[in-house]
mmCIF file of C-alpha atoms in Angstrom:
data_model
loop_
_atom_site.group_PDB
_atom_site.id
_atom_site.type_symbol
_atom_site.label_atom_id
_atom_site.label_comp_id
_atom_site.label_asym_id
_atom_site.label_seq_id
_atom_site.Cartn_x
_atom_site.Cartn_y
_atom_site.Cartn_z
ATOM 1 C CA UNK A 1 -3.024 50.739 5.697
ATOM 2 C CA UNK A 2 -1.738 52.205 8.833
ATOM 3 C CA UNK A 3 -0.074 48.503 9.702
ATOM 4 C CA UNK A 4 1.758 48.794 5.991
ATOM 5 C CA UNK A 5 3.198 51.689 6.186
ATOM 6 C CA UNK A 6 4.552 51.150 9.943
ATOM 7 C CA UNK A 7 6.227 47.631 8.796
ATOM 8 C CA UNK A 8 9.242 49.124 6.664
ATOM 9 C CA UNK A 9 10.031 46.564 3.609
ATOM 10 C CA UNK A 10 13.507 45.869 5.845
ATOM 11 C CA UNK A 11 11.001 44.439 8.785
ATOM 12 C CA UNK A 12 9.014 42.340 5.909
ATOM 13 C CA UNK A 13 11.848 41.099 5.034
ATOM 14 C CA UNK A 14 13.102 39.925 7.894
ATOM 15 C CA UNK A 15 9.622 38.395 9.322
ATOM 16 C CA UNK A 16 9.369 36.578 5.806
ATOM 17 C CA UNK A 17 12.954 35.507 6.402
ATOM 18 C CA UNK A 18 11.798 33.867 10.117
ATOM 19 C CA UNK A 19 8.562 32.186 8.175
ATOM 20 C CA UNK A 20 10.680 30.780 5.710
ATOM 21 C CA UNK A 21 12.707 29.029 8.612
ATOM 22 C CA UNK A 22 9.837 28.046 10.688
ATOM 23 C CA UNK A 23 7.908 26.492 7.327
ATOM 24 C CA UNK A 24 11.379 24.345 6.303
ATOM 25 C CA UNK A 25 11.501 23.451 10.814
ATOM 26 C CA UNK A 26 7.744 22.490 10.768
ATOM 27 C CA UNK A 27 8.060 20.561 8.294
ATOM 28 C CA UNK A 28 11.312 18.482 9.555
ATOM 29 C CA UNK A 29 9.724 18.406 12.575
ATOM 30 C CA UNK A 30 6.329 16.874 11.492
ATOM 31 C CA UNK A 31 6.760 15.121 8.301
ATOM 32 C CA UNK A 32 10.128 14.447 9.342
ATOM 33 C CA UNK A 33 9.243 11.320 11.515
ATOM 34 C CA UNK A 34 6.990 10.159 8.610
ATOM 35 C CA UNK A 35 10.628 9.636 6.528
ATOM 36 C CA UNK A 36 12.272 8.584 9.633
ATOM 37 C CA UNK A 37 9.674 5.794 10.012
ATOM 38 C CA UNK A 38 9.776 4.834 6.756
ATOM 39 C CA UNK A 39 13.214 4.485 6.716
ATOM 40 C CA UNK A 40 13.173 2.380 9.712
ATOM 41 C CA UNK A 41 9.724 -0.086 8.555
ATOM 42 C CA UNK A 42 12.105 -3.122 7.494
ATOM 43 C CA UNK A 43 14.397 -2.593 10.627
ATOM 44 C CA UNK A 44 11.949 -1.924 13.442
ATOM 45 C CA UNK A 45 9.351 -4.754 12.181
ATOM 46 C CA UNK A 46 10.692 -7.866 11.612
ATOM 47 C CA UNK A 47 7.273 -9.984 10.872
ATOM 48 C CA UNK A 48 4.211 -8.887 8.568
ATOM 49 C CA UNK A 49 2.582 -7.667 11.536
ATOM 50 C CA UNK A 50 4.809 -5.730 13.102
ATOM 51 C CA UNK A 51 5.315 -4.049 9.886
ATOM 52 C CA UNK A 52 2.071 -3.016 9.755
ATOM 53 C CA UNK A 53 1.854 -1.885 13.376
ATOM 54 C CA UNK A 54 5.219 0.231 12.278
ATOM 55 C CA UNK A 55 3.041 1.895 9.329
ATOM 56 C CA UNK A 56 -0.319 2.723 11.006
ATOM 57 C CA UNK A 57 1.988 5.209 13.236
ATOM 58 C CA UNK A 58 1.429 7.396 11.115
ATOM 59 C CA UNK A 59 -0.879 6.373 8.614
ATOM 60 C CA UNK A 60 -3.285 8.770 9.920
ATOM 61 C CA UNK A 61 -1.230 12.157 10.220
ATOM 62 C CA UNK A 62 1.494 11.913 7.163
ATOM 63 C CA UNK A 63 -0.908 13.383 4.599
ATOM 64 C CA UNK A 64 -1.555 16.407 6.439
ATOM 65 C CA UNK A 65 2.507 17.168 7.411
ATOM 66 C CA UNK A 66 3.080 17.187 4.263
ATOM 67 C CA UNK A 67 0.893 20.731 4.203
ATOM 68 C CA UNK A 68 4.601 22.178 5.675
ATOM 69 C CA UNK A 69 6.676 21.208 2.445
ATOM 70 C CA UNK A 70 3.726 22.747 0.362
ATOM 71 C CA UNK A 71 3.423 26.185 2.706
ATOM 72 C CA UNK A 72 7.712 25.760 2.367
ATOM 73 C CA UNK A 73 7.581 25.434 -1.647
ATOM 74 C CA UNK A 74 4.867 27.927 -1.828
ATOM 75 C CA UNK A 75 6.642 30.898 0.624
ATOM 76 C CA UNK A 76 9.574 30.553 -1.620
ATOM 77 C CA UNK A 77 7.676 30.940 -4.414
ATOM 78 C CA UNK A 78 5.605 34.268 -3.363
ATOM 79 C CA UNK A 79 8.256 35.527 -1.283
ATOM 80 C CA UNK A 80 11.678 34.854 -2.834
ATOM 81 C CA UNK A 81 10.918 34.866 -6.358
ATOM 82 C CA UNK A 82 14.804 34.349 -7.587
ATOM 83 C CA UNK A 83 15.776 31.577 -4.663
ATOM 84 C CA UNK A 84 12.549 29.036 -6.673
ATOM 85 C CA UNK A 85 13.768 30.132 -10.182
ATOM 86 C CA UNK A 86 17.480 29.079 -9.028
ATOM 87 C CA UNK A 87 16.780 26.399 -6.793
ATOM 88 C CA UNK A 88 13.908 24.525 -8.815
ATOM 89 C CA UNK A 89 15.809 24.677 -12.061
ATOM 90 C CA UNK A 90 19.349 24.211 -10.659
ATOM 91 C CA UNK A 91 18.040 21.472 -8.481
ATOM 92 C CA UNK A 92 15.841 20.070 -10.737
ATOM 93 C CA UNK A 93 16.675 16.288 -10.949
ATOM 94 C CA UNK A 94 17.320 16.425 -7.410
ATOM 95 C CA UNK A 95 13.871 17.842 -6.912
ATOM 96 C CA UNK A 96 12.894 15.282 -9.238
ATOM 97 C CA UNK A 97 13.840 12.104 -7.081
ATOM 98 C CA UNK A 98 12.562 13.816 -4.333
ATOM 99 C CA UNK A 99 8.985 13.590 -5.663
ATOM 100 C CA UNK A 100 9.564 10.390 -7.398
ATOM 101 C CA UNK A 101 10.646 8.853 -3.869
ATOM 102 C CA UNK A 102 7.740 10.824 -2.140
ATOM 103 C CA UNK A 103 5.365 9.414 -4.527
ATOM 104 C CA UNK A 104 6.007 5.768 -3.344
ATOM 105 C CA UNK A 105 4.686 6.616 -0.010
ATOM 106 C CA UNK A 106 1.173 6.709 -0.919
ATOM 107 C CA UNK A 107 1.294 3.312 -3.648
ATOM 108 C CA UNK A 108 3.105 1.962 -0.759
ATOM 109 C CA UNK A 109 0.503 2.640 1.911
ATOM 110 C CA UNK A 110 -2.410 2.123 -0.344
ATOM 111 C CA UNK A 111 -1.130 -1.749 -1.872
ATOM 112 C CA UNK A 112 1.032 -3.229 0.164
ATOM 113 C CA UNK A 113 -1.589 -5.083 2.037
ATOM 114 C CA UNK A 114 -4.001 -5.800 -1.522
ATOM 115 C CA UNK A 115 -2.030 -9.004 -1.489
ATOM 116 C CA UNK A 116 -1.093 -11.643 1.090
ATOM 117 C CA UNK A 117 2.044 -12.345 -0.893
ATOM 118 C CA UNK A 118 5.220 -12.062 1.389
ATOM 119 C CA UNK A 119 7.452 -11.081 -1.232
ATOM 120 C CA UNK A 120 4.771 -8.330 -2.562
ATOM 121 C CA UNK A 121 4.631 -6.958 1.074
ATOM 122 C CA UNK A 122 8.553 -6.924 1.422
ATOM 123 C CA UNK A 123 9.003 -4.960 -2.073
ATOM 124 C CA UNK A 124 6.590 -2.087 -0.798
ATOM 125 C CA UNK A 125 7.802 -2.218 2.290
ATOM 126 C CA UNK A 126 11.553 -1.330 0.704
ATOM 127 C CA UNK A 127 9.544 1.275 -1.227
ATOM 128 C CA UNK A 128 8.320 2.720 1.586
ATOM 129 C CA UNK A 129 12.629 2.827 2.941
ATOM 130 C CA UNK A 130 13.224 4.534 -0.033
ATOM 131 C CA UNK A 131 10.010 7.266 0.209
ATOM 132 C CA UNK A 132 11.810 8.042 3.552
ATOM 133 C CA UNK A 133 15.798 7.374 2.718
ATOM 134 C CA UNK A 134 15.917 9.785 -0.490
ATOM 135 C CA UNK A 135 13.810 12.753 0.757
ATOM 136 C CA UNK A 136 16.084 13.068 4.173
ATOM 137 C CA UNK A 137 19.524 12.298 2.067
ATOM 138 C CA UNK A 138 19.122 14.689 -1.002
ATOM 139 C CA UNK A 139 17.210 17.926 1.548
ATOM 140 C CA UNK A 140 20.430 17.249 3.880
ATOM 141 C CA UNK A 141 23.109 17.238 0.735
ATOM 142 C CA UNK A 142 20.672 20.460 -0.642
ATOM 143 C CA UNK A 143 21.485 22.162 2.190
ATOM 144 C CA UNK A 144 25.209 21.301 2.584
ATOM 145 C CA UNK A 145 25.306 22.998 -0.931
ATOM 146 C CA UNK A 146 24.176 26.141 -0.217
ATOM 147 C CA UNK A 147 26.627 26.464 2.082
ATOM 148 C CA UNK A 148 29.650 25.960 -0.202
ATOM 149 C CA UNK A 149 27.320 28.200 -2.842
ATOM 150 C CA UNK A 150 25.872 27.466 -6.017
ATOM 151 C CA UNK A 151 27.563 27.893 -9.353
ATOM 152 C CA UNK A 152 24.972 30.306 -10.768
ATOM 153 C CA UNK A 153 25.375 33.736 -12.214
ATOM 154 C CA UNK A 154 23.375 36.625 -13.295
ATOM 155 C CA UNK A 155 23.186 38.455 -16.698
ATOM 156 C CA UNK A 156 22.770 42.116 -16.667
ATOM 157 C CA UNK A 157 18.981 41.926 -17.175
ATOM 158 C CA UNK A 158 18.513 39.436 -14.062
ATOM 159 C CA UNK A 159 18.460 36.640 -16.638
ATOM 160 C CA UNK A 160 19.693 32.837 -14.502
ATOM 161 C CA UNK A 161 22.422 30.862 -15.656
ATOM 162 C CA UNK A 162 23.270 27.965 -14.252
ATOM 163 C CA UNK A 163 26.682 25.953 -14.385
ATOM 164 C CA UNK A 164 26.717 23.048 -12.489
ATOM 165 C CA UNK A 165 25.230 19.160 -12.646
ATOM 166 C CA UNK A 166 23.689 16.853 -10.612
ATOM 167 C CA UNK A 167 26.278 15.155 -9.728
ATOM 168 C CA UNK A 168 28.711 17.792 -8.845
ATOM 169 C CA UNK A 169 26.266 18.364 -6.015
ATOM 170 C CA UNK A 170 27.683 14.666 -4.645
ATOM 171 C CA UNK A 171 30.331 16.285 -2.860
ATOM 172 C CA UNK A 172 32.012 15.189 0.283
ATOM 173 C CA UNK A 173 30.842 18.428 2.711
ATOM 174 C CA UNK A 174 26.993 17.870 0.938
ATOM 175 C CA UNK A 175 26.919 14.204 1.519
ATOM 176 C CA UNK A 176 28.290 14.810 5.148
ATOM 177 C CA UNK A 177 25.053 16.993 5.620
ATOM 178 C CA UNK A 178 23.200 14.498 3.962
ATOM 179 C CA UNK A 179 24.197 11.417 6.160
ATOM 180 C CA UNK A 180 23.391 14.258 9.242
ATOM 181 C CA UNK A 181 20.012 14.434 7.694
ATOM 182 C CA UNK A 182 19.234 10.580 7.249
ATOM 183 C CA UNK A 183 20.278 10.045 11.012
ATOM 184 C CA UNK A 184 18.570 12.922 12.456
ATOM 185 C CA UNK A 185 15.239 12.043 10.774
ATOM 186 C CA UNK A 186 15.879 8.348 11.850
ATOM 187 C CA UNK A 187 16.025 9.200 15.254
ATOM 188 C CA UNK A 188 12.728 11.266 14.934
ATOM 189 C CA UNK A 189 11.107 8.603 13.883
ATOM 190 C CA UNK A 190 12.585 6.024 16.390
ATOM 191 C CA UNK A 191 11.285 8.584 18.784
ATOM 192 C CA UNK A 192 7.584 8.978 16.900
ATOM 193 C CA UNK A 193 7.896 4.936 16.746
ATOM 194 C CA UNK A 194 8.600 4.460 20.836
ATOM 195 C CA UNK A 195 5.561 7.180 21.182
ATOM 196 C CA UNK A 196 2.995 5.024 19.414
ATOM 197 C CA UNK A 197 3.780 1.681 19.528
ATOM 198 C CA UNK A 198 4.626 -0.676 22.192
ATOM 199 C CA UNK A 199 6.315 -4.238 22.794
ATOM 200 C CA UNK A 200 9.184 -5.885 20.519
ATOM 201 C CA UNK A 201 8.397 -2.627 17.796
ATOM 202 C CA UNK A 202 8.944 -0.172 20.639
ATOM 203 C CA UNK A 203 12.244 -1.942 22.152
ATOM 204 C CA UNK A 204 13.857 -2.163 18.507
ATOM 205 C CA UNK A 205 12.940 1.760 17.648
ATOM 206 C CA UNK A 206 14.567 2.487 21.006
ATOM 207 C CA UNK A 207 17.749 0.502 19.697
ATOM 208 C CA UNK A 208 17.658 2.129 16.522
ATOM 209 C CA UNK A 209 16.758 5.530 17.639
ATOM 210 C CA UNK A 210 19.302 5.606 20.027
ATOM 211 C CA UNK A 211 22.418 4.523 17.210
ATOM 212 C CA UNK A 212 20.440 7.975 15.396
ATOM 213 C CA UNK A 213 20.918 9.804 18.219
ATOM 214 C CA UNK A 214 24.574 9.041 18.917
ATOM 215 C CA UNK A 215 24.965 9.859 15.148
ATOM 216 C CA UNK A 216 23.603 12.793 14.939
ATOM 217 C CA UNK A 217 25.404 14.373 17.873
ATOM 218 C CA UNK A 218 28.711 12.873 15.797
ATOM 219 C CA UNK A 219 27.792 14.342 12.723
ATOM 220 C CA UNK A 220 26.362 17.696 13.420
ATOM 221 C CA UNK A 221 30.392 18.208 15.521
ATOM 222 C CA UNK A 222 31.874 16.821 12.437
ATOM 223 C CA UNK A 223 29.946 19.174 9.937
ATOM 224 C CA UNK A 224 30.995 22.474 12.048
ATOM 225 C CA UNK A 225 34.489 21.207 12.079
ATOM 226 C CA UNK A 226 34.715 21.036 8.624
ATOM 227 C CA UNK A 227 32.647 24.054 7.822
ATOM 228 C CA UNK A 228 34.873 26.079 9.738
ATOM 229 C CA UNK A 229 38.158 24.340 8.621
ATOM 230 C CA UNK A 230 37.497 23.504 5.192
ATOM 231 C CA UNK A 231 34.176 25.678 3.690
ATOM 232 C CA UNK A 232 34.735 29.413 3.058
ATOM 233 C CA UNK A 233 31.835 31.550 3.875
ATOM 234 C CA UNK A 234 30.479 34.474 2.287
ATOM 235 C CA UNK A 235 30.417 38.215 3.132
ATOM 236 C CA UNK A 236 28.770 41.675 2.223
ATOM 237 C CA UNK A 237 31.650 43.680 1.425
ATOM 238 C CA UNK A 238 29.831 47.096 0.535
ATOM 239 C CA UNK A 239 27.147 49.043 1.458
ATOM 240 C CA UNK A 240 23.561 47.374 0.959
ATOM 241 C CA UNK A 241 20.210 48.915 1.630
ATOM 242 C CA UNK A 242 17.789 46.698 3.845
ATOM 243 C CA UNK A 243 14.635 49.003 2.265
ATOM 244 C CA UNK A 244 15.963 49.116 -0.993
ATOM 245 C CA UNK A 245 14.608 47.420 -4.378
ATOM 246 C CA UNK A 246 15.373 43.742 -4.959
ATOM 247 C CA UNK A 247 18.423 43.563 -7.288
ATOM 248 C CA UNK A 248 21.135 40.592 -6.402
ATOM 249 C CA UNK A 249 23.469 43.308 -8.518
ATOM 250 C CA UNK A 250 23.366 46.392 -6.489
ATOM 251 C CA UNK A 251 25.918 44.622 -3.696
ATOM 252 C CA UNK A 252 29.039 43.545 -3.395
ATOM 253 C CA UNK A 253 29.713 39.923 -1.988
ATOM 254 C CA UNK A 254 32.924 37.855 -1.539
ATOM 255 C CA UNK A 255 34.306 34.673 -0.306
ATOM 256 C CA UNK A 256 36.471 35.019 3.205
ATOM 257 C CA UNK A 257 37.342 31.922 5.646
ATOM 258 C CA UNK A 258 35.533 31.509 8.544
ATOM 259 C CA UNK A 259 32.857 33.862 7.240
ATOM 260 C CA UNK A 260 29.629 31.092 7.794
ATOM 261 C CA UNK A 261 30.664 32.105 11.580
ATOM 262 C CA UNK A 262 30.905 35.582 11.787
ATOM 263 C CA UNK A 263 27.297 36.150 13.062
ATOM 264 C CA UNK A 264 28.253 34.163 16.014
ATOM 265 C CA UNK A 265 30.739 36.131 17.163
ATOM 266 C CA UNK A 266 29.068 39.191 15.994
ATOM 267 C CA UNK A 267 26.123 38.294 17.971
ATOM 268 C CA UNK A 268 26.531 35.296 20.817
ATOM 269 C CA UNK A 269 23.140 34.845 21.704
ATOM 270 C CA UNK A 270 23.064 32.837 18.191
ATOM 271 C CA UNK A 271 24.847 30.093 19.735
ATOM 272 C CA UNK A 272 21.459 28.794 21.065
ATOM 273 C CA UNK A 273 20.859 27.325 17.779
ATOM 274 C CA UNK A 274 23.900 24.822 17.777
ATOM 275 C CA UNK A 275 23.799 24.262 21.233
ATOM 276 C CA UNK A 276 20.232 23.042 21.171
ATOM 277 C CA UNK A 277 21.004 21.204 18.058
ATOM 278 C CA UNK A 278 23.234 19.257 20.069
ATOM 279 C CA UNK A 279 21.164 18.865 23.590
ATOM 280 C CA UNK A 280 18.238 18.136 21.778
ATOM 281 C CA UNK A 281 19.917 15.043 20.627
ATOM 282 C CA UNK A 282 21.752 14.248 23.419
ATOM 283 C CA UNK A 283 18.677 14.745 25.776
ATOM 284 C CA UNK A 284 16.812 11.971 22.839
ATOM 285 C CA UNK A 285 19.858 9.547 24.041
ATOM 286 C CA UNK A 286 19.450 10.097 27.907
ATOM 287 C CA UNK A 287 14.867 10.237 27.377
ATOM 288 C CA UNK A 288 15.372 6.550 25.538
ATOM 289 C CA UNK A 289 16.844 4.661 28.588
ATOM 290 C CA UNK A 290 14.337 5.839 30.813
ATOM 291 C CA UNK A 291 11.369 5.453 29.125
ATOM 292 C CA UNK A 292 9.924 9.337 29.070
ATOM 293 C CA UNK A 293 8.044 8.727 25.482
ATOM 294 C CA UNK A 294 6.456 12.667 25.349
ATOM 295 C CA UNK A 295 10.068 13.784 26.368
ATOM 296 C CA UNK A 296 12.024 11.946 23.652
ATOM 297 C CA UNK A 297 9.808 13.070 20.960
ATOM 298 C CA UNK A 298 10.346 17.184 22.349
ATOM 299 C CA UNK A 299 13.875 16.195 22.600
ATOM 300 C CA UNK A 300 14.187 15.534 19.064
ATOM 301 C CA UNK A 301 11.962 18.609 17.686
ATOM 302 C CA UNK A 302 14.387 20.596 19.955
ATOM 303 C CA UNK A 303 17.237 18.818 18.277
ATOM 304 C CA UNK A 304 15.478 19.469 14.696
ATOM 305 C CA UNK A 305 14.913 22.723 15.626
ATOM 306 C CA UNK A 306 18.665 23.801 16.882
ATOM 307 C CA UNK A 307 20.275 22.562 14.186
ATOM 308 C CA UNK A 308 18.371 24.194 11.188
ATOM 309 C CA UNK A 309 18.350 27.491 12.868
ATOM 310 C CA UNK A 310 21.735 27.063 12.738
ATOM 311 C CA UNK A 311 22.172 27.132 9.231
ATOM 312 C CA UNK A 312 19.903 29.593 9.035
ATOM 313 C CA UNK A 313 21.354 32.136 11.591
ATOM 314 C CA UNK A 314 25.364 31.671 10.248
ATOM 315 C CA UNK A 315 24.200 32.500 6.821
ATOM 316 C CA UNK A 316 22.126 35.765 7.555
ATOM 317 C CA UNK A 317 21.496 37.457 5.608
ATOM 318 C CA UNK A 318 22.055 35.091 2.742
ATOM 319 C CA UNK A 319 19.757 32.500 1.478
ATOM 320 C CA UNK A 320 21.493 31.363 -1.706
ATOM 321 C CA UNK A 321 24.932 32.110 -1.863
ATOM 322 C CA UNK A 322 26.766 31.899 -5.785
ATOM 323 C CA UNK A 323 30.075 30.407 -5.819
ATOM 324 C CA UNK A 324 31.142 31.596 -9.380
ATOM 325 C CA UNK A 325 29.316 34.989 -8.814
ATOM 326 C CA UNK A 326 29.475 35.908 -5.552
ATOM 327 C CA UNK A 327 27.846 39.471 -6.110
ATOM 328 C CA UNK A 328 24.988 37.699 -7.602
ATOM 329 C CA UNK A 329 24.306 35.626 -4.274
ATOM 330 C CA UNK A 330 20.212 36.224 -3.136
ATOM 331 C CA UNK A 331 20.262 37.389 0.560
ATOM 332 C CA UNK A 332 17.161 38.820 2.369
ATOM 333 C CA UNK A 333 18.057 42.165 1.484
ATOM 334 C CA UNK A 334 17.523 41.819 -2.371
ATOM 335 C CA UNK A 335 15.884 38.342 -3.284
ATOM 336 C CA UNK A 336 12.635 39.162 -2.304
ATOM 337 C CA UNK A 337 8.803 40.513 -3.609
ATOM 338 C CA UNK A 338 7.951 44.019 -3.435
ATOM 339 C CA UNK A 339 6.726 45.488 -0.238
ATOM 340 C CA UNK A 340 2.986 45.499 -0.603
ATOM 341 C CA UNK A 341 3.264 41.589 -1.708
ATOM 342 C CA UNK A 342 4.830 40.781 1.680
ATOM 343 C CA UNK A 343 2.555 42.481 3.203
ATOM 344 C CA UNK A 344 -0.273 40.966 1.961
ATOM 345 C CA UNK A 345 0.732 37.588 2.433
ATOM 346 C CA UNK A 346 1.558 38.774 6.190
ATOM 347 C CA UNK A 347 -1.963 38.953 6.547
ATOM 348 C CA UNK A 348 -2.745 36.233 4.768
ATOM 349 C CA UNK A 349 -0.466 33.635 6.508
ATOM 350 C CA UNK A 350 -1.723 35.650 9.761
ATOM 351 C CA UNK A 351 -4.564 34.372 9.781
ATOM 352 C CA UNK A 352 -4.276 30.987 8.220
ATOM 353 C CA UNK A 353 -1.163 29.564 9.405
ATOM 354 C CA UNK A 354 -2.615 29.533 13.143
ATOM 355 C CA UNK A 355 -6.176 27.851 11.764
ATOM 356 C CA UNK A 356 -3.233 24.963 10.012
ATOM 357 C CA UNK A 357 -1.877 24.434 13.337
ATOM 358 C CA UNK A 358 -5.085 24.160 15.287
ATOM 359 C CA UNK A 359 -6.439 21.442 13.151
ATOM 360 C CA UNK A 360 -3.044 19.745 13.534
ATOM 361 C CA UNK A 361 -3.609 19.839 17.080
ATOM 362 C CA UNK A 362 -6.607 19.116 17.479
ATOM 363 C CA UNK A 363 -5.976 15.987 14.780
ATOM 364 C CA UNK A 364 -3.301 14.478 17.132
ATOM 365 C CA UNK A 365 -5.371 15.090 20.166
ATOM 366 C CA UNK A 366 -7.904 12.547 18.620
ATOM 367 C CA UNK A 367 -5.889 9.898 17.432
ATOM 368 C CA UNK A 368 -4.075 9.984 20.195
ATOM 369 C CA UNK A 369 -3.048 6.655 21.775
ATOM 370 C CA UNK A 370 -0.772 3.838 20.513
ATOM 371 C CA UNK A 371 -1.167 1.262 17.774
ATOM 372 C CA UNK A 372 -1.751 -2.539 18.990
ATOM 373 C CA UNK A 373 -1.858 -5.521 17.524
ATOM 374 C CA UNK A 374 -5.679 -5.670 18.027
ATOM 375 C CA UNK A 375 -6.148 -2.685 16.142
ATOM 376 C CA UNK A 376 -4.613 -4.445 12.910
ATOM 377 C CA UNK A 377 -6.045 -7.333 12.689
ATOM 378 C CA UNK A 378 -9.503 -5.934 14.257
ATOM 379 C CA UNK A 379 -10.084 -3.108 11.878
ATOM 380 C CA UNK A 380 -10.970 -3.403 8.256
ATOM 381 C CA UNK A 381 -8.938 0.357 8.021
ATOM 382 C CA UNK A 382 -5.955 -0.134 8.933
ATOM 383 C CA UNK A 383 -2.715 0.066 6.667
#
């Protein structure tokens, strides 16, 4: 009790805030090369094979990375109550391919070797592109959304209303960010791919992963230019209480230019973020040509990791801006559960979250080592 009452709801708030980011990093980071590998399988394996070599990469850990969207889905649930109700029913279909495309991975991993049929093979192996291409695109054009806000309002009892469509989420800025996405996972799982394998496989991920690389740095410059030239930020114009109750209502928000940047200037050691977004990725590019296979995979978490904080760090301290409503956006001040639910699930994640990433650990430790061609056609378990 003495713990509670010295972390004010404010601190909660914030910590929650940081656990949110690390969940949505962790898993990018992890599961993230499972849907760049996928999305490289018919590029980086050219024979039956190969393919298969490209597949048993990570046919042993992609399963348990996906605990990070589930921790992800599940923090938002228990600790931002109104960013799920707005984001899981204003994103719904988009949520909805998401699992449909996820779903493929494991009928793809589980029959495309029941038959020795080369056009059966190819199909799931296309399946398995898609499991990986459709995730990374529509979480990349999710988050280029929430940056230009999301046209959803508030009634005077809380009640959600939302006004836009699935396809006026398609817009240029969004798809930008979702291109970034689909080359930033690719080169995380070039680099995953290089890591494990060895050979022709290897040499083609390298290829491949260093295109993604190149990309990404391209991208990632091309989305702050236009999110500073062309996106308008938002702002807390009024007073707002950090320790107060959670009501959207009880601030005032508008739209200024140039406001997604404020925070930098405001606070400079932020730039970190961006500029380890893009020295992650270029350090991926220079780790490729010389071979360092550890180094190019840290490269790209760094990479991951610098240019999701990003986001993250320009929009504090909103998490779901509304661009019809703007005093309605959710930020960490007001969007949140009560005080005592924070805290308990403080102590929960406290003592689970570090028992997750031991067994992680300790799970790669083991199967660690690369995939050969004996171990395909020598073991009746492989994919």
């Amino acid at each position: 009790m003495i713990l509670h009452e010295l972390l004010t709801y404010e601190t909660l708030r914030v910590i929650w805030w940081v656990l949110l980011g690390v969940l949505l990093i962790g898993f990018a980071a992890t599961d993230g090369f499972d849907l760049g590998v996928g999305m490289l399988l018919p590029f980086a394996g050219q024979t039956d094979l190969e393919r298969r070599i490209v597949i048993n990469t990570i046919g042993p850990v992609w399963e348990g990375n996906q605990v990070w969207l589930i921790l992800g889905g599940g923090a938002i649930f228990a600790a931002w109550p109104p960013l799920y109700a707005v984001s899981f029913s204003g994103f719904y279909i988009a949520m909805f391919a998401i699992l449909a495309a996820l779903i493929l991975r494991p009928v793809g991993f589980k029959y495309r070797s029941k038959r020795e049929s080369a056009r059966w093979r190819s199909n799931w192996d296309w399946a398995l592109f898609i499991g990986g291409f459709v995730p990374s695109l529509i979480f990349g054009v999710a988050v280029g959304n929430v940056l230009l806000g999301v046209p959803f309002r508030l009634g005077t009892d809380l009640r959600i209303y939302y006004d836009g469509g699935f396809f006026g989420l398609l817009n240029p800025f969004a798809l930008l960010c979702g291109v970034l996405s689909v080359a930033m996972l690719a080169m995380h799982g070039a680099a995953w791919i290089v890591l494990k394998s060895s050979g022709i496989v290897a040499e083609r991920a390298r290829r491949f992963g260093t295109w993604a690389a190149l990309a990404t740095v391209l991208l990632y410059a091309a989305g702050g230019l236009a999110l500073w030239l062309f996106v308008d930020g938002y702002r807390i114009s009024g007073a707002v209480d950090p320790n107060g109750p959670s009501n959207p209502l009880a601030k005032s928000a508008e739209i200024a230019p140039g406001a997604w940047f404020a925070n930098y200037a405001a606070h400079p050691w932020m730039l970190l973020a961006p500029a380890l977004g893009f020295l992650g990725a270029l350090g991926v590019l220079w780790s490729l040509k010389t071979g360092r296979e550890v180094r190019t995979l840290l490269l790209s978490k760094l990479a991951i990791f610098g240019i999701i904080s990003s986001v993250g760090l320009s929009m504090f301290p909103f998490i779901l801006p509304s661009s019809v409503m703007p005093g309605a956006s959710l930020t960490v001040w007001d969007a949140s559960s009560s005080h005592l639910t924070l805290f308990i699930m403080l102590v929960c994640t406290g003592i689970f979250l570090p028992l997750i990433v031991l067994y992680t650990a300790w799970v790669y430790k083991v199967l660690w080592g690369k995939v050969e061609e004996k171990d395909i056609t020598e073991s009746g378990h492989a994919y």
